[in-house]
Coordinates of C-alpha atoms in Angstrom, one line a residue:
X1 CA 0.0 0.0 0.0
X2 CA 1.2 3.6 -1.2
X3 CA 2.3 5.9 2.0
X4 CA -0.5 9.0 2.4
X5 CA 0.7 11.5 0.9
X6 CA -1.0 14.5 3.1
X7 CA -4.5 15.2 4.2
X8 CA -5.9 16.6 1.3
X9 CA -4.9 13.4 -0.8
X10 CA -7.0 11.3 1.9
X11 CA -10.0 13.7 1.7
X12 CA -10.2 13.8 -2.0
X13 CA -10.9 9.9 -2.6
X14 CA -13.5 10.0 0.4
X15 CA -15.1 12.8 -1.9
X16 CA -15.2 11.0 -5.0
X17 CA -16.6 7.7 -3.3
X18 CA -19.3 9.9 -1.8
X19 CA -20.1 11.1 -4.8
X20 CA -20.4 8.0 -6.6
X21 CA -22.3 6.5 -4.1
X22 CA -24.9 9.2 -4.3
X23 CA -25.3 9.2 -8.2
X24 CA -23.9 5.7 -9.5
X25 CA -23.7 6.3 -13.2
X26 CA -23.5 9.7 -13.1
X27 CA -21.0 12.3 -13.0
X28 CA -20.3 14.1 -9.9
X29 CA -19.8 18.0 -9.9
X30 CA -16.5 17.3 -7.3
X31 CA -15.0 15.3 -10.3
X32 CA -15.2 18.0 -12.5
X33 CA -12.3 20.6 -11.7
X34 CA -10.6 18.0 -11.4
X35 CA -10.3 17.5 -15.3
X36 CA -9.3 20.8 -16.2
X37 CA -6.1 20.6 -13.5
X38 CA -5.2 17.0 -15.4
X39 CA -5.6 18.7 -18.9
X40 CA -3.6 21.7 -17.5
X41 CA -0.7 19.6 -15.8
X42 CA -0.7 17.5 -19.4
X43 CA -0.3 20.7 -21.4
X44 CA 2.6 22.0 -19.0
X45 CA 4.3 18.9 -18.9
X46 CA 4.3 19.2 -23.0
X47 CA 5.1 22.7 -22.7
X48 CA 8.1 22.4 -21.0
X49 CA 11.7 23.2 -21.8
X50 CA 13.0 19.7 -21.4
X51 CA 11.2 18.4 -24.8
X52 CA 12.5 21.5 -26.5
X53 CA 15.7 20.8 -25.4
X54 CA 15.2 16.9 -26.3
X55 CA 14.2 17.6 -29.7
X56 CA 16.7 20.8 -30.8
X57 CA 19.9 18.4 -30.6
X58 CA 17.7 15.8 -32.9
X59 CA 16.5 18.5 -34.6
X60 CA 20.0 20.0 -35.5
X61 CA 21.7 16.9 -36.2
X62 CA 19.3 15.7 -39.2
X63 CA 19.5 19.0 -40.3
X64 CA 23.2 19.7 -40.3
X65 CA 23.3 15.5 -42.2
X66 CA 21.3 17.6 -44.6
X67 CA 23.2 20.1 -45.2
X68 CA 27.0 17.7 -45.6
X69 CA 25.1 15.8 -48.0
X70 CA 23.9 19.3 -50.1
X71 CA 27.5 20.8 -50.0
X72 CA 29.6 18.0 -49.9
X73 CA 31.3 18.6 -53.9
X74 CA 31.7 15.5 -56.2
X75 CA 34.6 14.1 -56.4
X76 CA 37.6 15.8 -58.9
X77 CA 38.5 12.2 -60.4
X78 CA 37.4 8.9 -59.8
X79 CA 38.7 6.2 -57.5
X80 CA 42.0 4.6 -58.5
X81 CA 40.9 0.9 -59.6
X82 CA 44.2 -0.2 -59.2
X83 CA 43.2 -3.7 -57.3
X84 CA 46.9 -3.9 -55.7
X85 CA 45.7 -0.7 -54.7
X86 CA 42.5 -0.8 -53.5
X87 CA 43.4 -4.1 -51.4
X88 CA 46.2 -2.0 -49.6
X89 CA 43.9 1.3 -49.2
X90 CA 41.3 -2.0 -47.3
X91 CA 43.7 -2.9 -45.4
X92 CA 45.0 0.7 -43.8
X93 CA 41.5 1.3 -43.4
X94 CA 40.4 -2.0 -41.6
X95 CA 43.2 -0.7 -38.9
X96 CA 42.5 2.6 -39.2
X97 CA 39.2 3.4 -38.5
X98 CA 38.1 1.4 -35.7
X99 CA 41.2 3.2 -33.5
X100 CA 39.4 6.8 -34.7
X101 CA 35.7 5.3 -33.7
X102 CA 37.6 4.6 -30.2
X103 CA 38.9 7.7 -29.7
X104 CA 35.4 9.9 -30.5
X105 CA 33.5 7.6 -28.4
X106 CA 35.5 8.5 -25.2
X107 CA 34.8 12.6 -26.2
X108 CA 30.9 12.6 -25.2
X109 CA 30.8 11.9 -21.5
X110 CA 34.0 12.4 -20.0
X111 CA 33.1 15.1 -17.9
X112 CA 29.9 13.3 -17.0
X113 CA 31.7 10.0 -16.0
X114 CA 34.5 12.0 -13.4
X115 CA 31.4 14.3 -12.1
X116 CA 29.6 11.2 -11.3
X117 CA 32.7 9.9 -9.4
X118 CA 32.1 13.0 -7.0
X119 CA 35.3 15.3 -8.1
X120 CA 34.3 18.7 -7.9
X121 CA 35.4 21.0 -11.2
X122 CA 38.7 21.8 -10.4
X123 CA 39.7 18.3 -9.7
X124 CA 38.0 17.6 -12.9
X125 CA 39.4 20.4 -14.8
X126 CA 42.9 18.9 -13.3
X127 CA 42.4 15.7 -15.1
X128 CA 41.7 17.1 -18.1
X129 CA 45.2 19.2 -17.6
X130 CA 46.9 15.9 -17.6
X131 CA 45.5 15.4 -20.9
X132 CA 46.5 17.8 -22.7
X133 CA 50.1 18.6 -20.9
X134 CA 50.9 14.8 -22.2
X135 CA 49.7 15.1 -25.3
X136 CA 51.4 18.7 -25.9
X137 CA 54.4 18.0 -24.8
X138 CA 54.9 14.4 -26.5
X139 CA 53.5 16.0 -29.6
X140 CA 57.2 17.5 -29.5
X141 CA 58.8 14.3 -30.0
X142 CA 56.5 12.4 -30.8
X143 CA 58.0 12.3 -34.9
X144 CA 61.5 11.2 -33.9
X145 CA 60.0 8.7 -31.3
X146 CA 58.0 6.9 -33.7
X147 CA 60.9 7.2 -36.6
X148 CA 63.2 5.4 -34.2
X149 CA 60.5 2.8 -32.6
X150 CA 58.6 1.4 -35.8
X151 CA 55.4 3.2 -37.1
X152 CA 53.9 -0.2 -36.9
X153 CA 54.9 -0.5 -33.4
X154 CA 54.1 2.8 -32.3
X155 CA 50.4 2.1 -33.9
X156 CA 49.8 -1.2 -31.6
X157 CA 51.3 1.1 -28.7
X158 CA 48.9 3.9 -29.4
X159 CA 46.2 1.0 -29.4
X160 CA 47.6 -0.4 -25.8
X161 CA 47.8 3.0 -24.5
X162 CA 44.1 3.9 -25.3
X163 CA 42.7 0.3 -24.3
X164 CA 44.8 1.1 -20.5
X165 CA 43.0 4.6 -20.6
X166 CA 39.8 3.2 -21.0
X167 CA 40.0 0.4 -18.4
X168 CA 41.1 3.3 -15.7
X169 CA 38.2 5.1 -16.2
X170 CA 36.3 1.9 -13.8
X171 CA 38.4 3.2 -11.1
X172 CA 37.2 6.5 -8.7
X173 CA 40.6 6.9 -7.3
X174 CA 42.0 10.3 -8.6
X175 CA 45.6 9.3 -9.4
X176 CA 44.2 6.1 -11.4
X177 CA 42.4 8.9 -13.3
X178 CA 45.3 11.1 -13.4
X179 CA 47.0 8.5 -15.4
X180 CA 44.7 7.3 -17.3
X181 CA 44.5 11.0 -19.1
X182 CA 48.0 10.8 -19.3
X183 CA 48.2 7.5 -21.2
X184 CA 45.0 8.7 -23.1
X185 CA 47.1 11.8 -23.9
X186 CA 50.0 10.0 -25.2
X187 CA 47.9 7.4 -27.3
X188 CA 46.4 10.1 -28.7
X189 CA 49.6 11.8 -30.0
X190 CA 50.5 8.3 -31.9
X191 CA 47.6 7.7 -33.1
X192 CA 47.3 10.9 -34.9
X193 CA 51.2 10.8 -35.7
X194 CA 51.8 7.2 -36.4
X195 CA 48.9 5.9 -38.7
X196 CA 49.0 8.8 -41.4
X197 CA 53.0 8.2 -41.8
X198 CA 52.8 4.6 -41.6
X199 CA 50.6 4.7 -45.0
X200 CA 52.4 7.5 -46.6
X201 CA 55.5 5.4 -46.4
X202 CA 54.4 2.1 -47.4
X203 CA 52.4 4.0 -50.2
X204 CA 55.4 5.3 -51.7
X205 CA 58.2 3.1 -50.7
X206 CA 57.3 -0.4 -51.0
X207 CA 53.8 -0.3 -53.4
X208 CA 55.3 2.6 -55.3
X209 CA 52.0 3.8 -56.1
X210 CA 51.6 7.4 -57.5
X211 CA 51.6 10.0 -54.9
X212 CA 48.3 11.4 -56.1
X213 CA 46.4 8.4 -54.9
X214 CA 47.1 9.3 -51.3
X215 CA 44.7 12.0 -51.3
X216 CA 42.2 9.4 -52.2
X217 CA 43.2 7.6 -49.3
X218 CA 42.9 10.1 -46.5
X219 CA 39.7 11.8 -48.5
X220 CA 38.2 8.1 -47.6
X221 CA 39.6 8.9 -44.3
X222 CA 37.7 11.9 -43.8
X223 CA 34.5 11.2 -44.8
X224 CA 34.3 7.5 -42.5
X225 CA 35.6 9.9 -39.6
X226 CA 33.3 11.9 -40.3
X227 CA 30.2 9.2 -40.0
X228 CA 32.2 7.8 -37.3
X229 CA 32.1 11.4 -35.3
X230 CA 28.3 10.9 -35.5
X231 CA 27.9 7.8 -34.8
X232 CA 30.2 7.7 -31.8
X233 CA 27.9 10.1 -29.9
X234 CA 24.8 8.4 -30.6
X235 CA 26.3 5.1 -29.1
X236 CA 27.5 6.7 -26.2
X237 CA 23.9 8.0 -25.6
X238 CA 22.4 4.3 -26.3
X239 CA 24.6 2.7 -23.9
X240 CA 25.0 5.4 -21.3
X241 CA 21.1 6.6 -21.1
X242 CA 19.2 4.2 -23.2
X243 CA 20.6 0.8 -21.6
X244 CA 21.1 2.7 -18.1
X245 CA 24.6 1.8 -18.3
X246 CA 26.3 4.6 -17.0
X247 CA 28.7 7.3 -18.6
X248 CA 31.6 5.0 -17.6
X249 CA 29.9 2.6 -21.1
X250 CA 31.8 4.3 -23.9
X251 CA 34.8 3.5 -22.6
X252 CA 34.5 0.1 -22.5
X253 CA 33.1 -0.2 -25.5
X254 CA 36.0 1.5 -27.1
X255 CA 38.1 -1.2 -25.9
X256 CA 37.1 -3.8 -28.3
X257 CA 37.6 -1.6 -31.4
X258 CA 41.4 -0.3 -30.1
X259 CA 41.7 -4.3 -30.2
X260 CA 40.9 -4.6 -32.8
X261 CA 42.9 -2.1 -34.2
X262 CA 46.0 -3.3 -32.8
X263 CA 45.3 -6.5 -33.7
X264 CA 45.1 -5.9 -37.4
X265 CA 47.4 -3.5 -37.2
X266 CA 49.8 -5.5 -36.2
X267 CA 48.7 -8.9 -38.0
X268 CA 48.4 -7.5 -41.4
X269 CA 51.1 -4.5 -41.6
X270 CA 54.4 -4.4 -42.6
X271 CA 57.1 -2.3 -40.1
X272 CA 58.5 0.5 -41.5
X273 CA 60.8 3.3 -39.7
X274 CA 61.8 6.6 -41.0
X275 CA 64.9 8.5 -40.7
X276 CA 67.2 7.9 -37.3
X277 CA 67.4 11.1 -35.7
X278 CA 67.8 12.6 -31.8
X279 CA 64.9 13.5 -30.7
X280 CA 67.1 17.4 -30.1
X281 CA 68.3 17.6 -33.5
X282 CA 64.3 17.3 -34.9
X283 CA 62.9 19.5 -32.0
X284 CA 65.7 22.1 -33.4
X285 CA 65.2 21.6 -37.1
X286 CA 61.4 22.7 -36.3
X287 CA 62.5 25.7 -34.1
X288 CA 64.4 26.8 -37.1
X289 CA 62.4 26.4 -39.3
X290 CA 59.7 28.4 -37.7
X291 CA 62.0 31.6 -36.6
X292 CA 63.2 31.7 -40.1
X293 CA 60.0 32.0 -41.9
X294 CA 57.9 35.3 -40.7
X295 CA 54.7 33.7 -42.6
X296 CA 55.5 30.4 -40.7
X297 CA 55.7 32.0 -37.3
X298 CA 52.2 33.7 -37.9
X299 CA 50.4 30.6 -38.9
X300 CA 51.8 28.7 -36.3
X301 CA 51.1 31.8 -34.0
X302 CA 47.4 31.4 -35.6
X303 CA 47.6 27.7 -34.8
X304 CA 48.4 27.4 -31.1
X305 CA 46.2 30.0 -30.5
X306 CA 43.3 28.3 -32.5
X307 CA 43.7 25.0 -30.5
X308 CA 44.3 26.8 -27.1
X309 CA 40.8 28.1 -27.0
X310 CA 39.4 24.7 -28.4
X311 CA 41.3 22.9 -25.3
X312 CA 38.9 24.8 -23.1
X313 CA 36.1 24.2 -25.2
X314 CA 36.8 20.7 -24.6
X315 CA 36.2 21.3 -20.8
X316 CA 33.1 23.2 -20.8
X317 CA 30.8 22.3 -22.9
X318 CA 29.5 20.0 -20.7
X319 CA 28.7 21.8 -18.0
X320 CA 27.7 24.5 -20.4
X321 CA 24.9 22.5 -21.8
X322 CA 24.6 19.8 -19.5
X323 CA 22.2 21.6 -16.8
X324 CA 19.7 22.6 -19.8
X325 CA 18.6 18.9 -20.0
X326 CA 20.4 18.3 -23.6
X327 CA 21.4 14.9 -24.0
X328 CA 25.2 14.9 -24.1
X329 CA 26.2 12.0 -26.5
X330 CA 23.3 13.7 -29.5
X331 CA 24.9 17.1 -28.6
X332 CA 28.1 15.8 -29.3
X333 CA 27.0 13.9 -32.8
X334 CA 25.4 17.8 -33.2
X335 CA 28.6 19.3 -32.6
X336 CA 30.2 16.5 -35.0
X337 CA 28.0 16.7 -38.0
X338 CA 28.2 20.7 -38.1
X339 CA 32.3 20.3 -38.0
X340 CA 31.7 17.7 -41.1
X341 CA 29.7 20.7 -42.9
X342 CA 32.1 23.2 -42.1
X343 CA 34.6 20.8 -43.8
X344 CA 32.1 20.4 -46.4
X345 CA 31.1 24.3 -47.4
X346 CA 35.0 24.5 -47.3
X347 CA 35.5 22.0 -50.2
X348 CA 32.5 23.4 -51.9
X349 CA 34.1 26.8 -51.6
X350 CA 37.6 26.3 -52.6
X351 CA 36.1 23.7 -55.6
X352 CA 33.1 25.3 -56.5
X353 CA 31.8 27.5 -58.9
X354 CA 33.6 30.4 -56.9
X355 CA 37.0 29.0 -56.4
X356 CA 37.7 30.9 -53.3
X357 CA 41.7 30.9 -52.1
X358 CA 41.7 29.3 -48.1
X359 CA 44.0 31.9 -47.4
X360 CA 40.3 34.1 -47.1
X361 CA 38.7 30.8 -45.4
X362 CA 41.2 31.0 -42.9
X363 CA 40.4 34.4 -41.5
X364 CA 36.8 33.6 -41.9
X365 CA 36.6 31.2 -40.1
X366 CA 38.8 32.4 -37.4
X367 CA 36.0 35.0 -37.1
X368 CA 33.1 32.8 -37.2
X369 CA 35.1 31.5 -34.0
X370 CA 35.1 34.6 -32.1
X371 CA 31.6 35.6 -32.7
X372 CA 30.4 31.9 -31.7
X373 CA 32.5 32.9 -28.3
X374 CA 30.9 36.0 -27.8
X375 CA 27.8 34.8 -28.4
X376 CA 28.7 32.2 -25.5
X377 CA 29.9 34.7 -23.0
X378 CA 26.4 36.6 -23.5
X379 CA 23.4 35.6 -20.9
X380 CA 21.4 33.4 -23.7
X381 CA 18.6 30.9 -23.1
X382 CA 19.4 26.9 -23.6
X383 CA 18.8 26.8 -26.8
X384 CA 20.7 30.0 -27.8
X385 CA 24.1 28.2 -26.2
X386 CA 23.5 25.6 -28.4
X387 CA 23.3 27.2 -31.5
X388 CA 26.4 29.1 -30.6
X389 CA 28.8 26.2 -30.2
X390 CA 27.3 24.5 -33.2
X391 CA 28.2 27.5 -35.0
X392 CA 32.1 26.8 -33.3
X393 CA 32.0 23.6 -34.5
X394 CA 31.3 24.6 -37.8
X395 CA 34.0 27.5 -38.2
X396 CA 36.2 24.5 -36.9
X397 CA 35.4 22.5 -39.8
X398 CA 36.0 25.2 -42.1
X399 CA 39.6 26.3 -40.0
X400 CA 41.1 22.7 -39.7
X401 CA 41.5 22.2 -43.4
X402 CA 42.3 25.8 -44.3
X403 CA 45.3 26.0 -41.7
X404 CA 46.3 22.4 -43.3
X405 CA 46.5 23.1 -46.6
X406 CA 48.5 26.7 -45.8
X407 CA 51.0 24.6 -43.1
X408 CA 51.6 22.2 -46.7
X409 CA 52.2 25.1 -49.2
X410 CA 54.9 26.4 -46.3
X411 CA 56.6 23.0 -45.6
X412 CA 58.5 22.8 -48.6
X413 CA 61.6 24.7 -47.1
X414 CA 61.7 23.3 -43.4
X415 CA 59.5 21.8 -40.8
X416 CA 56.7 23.6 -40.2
X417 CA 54.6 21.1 -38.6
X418 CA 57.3 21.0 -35.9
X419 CA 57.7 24.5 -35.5
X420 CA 54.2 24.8 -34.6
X421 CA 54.5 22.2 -31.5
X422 CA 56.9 24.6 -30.3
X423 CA 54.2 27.4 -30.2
X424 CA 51.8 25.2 -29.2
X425 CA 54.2 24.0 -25.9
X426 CA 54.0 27.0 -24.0
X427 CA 50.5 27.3 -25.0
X428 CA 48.7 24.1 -24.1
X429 CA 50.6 24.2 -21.2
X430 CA 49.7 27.5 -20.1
X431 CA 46.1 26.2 -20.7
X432 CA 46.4 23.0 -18.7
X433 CA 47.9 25.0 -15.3
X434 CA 44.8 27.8 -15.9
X435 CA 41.7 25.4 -17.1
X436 CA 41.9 24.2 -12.5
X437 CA 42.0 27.9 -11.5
X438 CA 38.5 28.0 -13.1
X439 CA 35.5 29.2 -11.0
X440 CA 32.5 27.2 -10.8
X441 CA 33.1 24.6 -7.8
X442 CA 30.3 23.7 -5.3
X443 CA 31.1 24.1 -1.4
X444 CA 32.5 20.9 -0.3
X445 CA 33.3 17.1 -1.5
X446 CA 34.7 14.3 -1.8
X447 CA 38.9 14.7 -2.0
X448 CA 40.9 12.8 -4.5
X449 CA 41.3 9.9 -3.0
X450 CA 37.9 8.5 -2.6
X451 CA 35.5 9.0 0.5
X452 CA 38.1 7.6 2.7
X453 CA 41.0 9.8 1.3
X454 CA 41.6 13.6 1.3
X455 CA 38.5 15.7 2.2
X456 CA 38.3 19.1 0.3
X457 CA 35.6 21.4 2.4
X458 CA 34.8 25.1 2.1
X459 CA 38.3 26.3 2.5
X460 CA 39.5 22.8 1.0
X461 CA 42.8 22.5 -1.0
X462 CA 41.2 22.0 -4.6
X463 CA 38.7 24.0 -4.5
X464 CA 38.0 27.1 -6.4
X465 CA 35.9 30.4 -5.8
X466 CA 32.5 30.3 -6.6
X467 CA 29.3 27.8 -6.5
X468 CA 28.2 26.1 -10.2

């Protein structure tokens, strides 16, 4: 039997009764206000923002799948039918892809999965800082390191290092997290270091193929990432809300596709190193070859700037969106698929009927950036916010393939790539130590190592200023 809940729920069943027992088959005038109050609550219920903010993310996403599909150019020349070909482009791409479906589905629910372990913001924003301090300052050497170990190697280690990662996340200790970014950091570095020159090498050292079939490769590339993006957040969502699961589910299921990764990866590729060289001799070749090119210096300048403010974008978009009710794993395929149209009104720009230069897309989209930011530092409702870092992720698509193809016309005399790192260094570093001086803690919680461990009150060690 259901608890009372309060006097007037006793009294108003004793009414009804009454009533029916005084008219049986008819209608009596107590029941009758109460229809209007259910009609009312009804209409409230379906009135309220949390629909509105379930179906916008929907809403957005089919869209923005609309719009790729409208811009996305056809292709300049067909496919290379090459079978020798086409069975080594399978084969990168069996390895390939299931390590970049890994790595998107631990981006939706990071910051869900350490608040539900209790950390307040700035314990969270530190684990975050591990992240990207590894991945910045590996970045540095992470091109000799993989030269000198095997780009086949440093693949299954990117795949080991991930799977690790992943497997910490089941832990609430803070220093098992702490490492788990770490190793999540440097995975990340390989994997976005190691796979692209593994094929480039094989492609033209040992198939010999022409070099103008690699941008059929990595244009395959792109557009599975792309899907993957999307898909990755809609997963995350399935097995985190829709299986009651838990946000700690995407990491585990990422497991078995880094697995599989390394597994073919290692199986079915041939080892292949490039040249020998100290890790000091590279990091200085890069330094030079960024203080000796002015036009260098500014686009790596442009560059570490760029991906400073999109490191802590990273942190707080959750917490951003997250109290409005929007489900995190669709916002993120959002966030993804307007990214993928960015990418696509770039190619449709620079191909198109107007043939626009990405020198202009750059700045473009560098300002499409800052107004999406202001727009985010204004006092907006939900559904504003929203829109406004959908419309950062789509400047990012546009900015990520106008700053690559600039950073290939300039590498032809030294190595820009690497000169960049060194701008990015200070940085993303700079960015790690600020993202736990961040406001927005609640008074009091749980320290870092569990209940039993460290406790961070008021005037606690971790904590910082203000209430979320």
């Amino acid at each position: 039997m259901a608890a009372p809940r309060g006097p007037e729920a006793e009294v108003a069943p004793r009414r009804r009764r009454g009533a029916a027992a005084a008219a049986p088959g008819v209608r009596g005038s107590s029941q009758e206000p109460g229809i209007p109050k259910r009609v009312e609550e009804l209409r409230s219920a379906l009135l309220s923002p949390l629909p509105t903010m379930l179906l916008l993310p929907f809403s957005a996403l089919a869209l923005l799948l609309l719009t790729c599909l409208a811009l996305e150019p056809p292709p300049r020349r067909p496919s290379p039918s090459n079978p020798a070909f086409c069975s080594f482009q399978r084969q990168f791409l069996l390895g390939y892809l299931p390590a970049l479906a890994a790595d998107w589905l631990q981006g939706p629910l990071l910051f869900q999965l350490l608040h539900s372990r209790g950390f307040l913001r700035s314990q969270i924003a530190t684990l975050y800082s591990c992240g990207f301090a590894s991945n910045v300052a590996f970045g540095l050497i992470s091109g000799p390191f993989v030269d000198r170990l095997g780009r086949k190697k440093s693949c299954v280690l990117s795949s080991g290092l991930c799977s690790v990662s992943c497997l910490l996340q089941l832990s609430q200790d803070f220093l098992a997290l702490a490492a788990a970014r770490l190793l999540a950091g440097l995975g990340t570095s390989l994997l976005f270091s190691a796979f692209e020159s593994w094929y480039i090498h094989e492609h033209l050292e040992r198939h010999d193929f022409p070099a103008e079939w690699i941008a059929d490769t990595f244009s395959h590339v792109a557009l599975w990432n792309s899907g993957l993006a999307v898909a990755a957040g809609l997963l995350a969502e399935l097995v985190a809300e829709g299986l009651a699961l838990g946000p700690v589910a995407p990491f585990l299921v990422a497991v078995p596709f880094l697995a599989l990764s390394g597994i073919l990866a290692g199986k079915n590729w041939e080892e292949n190193y490039g040249k020998s060289r100290l890790c000091g001799k590279a990091c200085g070749e890069g330094l030079r070859g960024l203080v000796s090119d002015p036009r260098a210096l500014l686009l790596g300048l442009v560059q570490a700037l760029v991906e400073s403010i999109l490191l802590i974008f990273a942190f707080l978009w959750t917490p951003v969106l997250e109290p409005h009710g929007i489900p995190l794993g669709i916002a993120f395929s959002g966030f993804t698929a307007a990214s993928a149209a960015g990418s696509a009104l770039f190619r449709r720009g620079v191909a198109g009927r107007l043939r626009l230069q990405p020198l202009r897309l750059l700045p473009a989209s560098v300002l499409l950036l800052a107004l999406a930011l202001l727009l985010l530092a204004l006092p907006l409702h939900p559904p504003g916010d929203f829109l406004a870092v959908l419309l950062l992720q789509l400047s990012c698509g546009m900015y990520f393939p106008a700053m690559a193809f600039l950073r290939r016309r300039l590498e032809r005399g030294g190595d820009v790539a690497g000169g960049a790192r060194w701008l990015r260094l200070p940085l993303g570093l700079g960015v790690a130590l600020a993202l736990p001086a961040l406001p927005g803690d609640p008074a009091g919680t749980r320290g870092v190592h569990g209940d039993e461990g460290l406790r961070v009150e008021d005037e606690g060690l971790l904590e910082g200023d203000t209430g979320e």
